[in-house]
Short mmCIF file of C-alpha atoms in Angstrom, two decimals:
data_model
loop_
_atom_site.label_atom_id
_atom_site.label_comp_id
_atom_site.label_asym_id
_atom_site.label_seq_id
_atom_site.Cartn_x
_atom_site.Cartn_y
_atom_site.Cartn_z
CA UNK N 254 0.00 0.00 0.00
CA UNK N 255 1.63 3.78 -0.81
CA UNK N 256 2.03 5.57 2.13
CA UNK N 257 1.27 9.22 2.66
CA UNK N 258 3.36 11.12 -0.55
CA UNK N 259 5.52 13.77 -0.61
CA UNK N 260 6.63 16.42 -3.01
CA UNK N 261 9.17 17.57 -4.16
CA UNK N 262 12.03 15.66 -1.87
CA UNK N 263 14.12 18.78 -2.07
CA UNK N 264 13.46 22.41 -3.15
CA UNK N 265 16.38 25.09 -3.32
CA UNK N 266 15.13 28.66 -4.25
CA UNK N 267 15.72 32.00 -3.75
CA UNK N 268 14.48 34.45 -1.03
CA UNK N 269 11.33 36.16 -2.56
CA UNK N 270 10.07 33.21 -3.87
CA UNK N 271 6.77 31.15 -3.49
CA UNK N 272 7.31 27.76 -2.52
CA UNK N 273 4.46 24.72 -2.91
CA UNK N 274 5.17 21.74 -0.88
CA UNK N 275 2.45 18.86 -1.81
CA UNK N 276 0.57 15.94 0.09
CA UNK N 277 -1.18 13.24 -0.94
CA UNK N 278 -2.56 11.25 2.39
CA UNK N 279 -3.21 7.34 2.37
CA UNK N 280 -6.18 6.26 0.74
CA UNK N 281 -8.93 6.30 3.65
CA UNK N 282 -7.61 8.75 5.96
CA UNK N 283 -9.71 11.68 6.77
CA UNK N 284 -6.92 13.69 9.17
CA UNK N 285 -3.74 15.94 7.46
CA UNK N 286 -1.29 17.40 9.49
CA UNK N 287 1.54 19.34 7.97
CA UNK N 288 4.46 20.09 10.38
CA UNK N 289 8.23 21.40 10.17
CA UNK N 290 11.41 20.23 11.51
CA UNK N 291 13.86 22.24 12.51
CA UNK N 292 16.99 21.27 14.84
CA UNK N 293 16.20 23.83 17.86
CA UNK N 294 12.09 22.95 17.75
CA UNK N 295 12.15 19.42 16.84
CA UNK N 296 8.80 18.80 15.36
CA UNK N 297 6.19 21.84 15.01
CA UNK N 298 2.56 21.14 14.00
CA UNK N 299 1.66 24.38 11.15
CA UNK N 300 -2.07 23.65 10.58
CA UNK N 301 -4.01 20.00 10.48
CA UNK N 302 -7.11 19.28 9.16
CA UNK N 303 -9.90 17.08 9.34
CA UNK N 304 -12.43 15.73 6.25
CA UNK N 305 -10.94 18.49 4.52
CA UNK N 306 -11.54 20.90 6.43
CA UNK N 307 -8.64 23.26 8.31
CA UNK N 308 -9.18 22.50 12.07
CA UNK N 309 -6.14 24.31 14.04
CA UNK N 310 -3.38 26.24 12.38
CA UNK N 311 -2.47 28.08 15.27
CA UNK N 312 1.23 26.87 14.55
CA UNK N 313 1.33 28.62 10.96
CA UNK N 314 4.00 31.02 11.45
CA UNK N 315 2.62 34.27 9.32
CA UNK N 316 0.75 35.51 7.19
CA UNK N 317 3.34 34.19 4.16
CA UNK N 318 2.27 30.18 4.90
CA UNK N 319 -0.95 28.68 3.92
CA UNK N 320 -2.27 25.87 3.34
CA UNK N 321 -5.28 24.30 1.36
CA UNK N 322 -6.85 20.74 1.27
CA UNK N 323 -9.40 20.76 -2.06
CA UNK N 324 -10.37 17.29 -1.82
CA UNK N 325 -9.47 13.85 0.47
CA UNK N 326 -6.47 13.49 -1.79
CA UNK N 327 -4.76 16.32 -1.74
CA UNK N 328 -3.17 19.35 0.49
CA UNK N 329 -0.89 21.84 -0.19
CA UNK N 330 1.44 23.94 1.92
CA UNK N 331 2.74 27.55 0.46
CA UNK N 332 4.85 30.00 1.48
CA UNK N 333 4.74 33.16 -0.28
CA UNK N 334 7.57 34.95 -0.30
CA UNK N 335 9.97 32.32 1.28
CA UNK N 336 13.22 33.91 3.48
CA UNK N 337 16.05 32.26 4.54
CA UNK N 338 14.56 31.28 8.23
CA UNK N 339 11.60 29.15 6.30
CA UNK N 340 14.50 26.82 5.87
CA UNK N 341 13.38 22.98 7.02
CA UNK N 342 11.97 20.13 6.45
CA UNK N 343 8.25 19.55 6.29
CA UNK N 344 6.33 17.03 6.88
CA UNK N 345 2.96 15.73 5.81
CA UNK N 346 1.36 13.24 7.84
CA UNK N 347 -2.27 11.85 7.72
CA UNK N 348 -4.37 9.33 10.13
CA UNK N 349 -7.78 8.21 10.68
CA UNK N 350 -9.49 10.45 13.54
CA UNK N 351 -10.13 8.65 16.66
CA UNK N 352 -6.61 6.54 16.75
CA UNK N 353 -5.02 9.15 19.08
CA UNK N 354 -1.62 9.57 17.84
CA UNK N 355 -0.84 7.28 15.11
CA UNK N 356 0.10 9.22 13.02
CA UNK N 357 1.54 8.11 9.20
CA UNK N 358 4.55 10.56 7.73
CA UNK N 359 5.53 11.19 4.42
CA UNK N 360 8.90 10.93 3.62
CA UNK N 361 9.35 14.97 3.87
CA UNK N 362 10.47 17.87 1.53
CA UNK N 363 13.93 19.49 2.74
CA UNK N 364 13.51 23.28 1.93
CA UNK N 365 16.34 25.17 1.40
CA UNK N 366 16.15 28.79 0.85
CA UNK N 367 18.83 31.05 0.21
CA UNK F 284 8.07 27.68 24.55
CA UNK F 285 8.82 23.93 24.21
CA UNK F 286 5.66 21.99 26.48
CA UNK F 287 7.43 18.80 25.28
CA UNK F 288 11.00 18.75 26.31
CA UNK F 289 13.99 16.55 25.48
CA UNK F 290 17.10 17.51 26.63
CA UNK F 291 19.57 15.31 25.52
CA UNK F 292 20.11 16.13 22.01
CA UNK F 293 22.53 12.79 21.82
CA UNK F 294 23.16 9.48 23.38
CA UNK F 295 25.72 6.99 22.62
CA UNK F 296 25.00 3.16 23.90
CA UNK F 297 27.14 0.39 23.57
CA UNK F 298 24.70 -2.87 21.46
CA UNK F 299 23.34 -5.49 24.29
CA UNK F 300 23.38 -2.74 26.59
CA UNK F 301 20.52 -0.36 27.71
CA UNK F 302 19.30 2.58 26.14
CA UNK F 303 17.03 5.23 28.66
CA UNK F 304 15.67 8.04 26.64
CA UNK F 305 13.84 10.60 28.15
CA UNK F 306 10.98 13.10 28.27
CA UNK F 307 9.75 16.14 30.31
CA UNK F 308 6.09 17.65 29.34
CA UNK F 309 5.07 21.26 31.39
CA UNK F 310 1.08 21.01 30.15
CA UNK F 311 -0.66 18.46 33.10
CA UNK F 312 -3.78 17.86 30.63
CA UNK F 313 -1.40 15.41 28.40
CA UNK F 314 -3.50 12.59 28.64
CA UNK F 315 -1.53 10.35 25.66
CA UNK F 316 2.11 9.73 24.72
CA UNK F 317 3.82 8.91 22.08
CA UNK F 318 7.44 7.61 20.80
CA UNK F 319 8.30 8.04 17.43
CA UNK F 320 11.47 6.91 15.29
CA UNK F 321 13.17 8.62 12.22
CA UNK F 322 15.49 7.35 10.25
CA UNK F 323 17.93 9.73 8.02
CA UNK F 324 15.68 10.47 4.74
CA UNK F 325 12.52 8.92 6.08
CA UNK F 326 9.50 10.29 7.88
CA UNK F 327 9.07 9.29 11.53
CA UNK F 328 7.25 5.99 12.68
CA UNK F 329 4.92 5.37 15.74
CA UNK F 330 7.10 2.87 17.84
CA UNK F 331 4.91 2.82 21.30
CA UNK F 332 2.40 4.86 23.22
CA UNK F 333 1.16 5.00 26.67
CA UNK F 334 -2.25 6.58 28.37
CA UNK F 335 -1.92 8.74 31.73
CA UNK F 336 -3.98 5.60 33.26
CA UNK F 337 -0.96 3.36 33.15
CA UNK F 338 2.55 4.10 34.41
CA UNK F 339 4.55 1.17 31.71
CA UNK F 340 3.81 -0.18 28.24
CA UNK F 341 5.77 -2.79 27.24
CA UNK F 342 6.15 -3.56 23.73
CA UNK F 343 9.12 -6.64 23.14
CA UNK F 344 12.50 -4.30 23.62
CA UNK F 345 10.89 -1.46 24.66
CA UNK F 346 9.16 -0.14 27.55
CA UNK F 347 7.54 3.68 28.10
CA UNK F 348 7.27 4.33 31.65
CA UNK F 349 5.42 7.47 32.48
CA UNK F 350 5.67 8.99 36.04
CA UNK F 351 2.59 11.77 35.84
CA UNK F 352 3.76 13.07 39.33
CA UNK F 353 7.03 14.23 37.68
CA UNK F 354 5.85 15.14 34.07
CA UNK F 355 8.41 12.71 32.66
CA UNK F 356 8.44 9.67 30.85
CA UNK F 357 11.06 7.42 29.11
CA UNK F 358 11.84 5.24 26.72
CA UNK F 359 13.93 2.17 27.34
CA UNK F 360 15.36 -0.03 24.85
CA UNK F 361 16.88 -3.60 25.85
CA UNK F 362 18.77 -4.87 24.37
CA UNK F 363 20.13 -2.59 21.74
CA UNK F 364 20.74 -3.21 18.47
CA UNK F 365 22.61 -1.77 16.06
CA UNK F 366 19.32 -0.79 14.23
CA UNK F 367 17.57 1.33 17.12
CA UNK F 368 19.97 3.78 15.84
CA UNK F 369 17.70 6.65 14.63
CA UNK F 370 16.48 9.89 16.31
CA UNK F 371 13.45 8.94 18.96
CA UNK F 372 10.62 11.66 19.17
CA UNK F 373 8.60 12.07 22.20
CA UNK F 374 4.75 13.13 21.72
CA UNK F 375 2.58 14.28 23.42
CA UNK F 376 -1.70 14.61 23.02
CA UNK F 377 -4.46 16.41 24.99
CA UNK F 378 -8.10 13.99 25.05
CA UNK F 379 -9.98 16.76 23.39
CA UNK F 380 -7.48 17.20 20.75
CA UNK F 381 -6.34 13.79 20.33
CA UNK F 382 -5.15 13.97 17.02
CA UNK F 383 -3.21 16.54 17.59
CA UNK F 384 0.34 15.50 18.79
CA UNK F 385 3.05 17.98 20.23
CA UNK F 386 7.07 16.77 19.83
CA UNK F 387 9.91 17.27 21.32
CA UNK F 388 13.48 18.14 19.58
CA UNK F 389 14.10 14.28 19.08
CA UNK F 390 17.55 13.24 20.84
CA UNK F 391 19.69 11.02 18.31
CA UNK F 392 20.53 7.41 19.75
CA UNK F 393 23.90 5.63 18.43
CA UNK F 394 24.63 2.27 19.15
CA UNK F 395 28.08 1.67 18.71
CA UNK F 396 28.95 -2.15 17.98
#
């Protein structure tokens, strides 16, 4: 069975730029979380939602992230314009509401923005 | 501010020996708890969980024990192999908001041969 699937592994760009990080959840899950790694915070949680529908993003640093889910299939995290500090690697992770914790990871996208 | 704390950011244990990672938490409505593994390139993968009714979970090699009292819990690993070398990620969940899970800065675990 695919697991939860990531896009693109790695992005370089330049500061200024928009960035789109993508997510496609297993099959069957109806909870998305997207969160960032970073070596001083460990893992954050941005913004998670449930059937599609953005629950918390109290973690979503400013006004330059969002993120959308259209459909069960799909999310997408952007960050418009990117700076250096945006630097990281995010994660997209999905789950079935009502198993506490178990959650499924992609395999990330390292940003790198210089 | 960091409600899930773990503050060894490396541990080095020799194989067939123990490995004790641990876990502070400052929030006392945690109700669940969570260890997670990453591997270099990978995402991270549930490895055992515990509920504030119980104070162990024991899963084959490795055993959460949760002291509420405290606001710590640990991880212990025995014996360790070679592959338990990954960085372990403590979690943390509220009831209400179950599904959502707050980490800790991961401490990377060697195990030298």
């Amino acid at each position: 069975d695919a697991g939860v699937i990531q896009s693109p592994r790695h992005e370089v760009t330049e500061m200024g730029q928009e960035v789109t990080l993508r997510c496609k959840p297993i099959s069957g899950h109806n909870s998305l979380f997207w969160y960032r790694q970073t070596m001083m915070r460990g893992l954050e949680l941005l913004i998670y939602f449930n059937n599609n529908v953005p629950i918390d993003d109290s973690g979503m640093p400013e006004d330059r992230f969002s993120a959308k889910m259209p459909n069960a299939s799909f999310s997408t995290l952007k960050i418009q314009p990117s700076e250096p500090r945006d630097s990281a690697v995010y994660f997209c992770a999905s789950s079935l509401w009502g198993r506490t914790g178990e959650l499924f990871f992609g395999e990330g996208s390292r940003l790198t923005v210089l | 501010d960091q409600q899930v704390k773990q503050n060894s950011p490396s541990l080095s244990v020799q194989e067939g020996r123990i490995s004790i990672l641990n876990c502070d938490y400052t929030n006392s409505m945690f109700d669940y708890f969570l260890w997670y593994k990453k591997y270099p390139a990978e995402g991270p993968t549930f490895l055992i969980s515990i509920s504030s009714i119980k104070d162990k979970n024991e899963d084959g090699r490795f055993t959460v024990f949760l002291n509420k009292s405290a606001k710590h819990l640990s991880l212990h690993i025995v014996p360790s192999q070679p592959g338990d070398s990954a960085v372990y990620f403590c979690a943390a969940s509220l009831i209400q908001g179950a599904q959502k899970l707050v980490f800790g800065q991961g401490t990377r675990l060697t195990i030298n041969p």
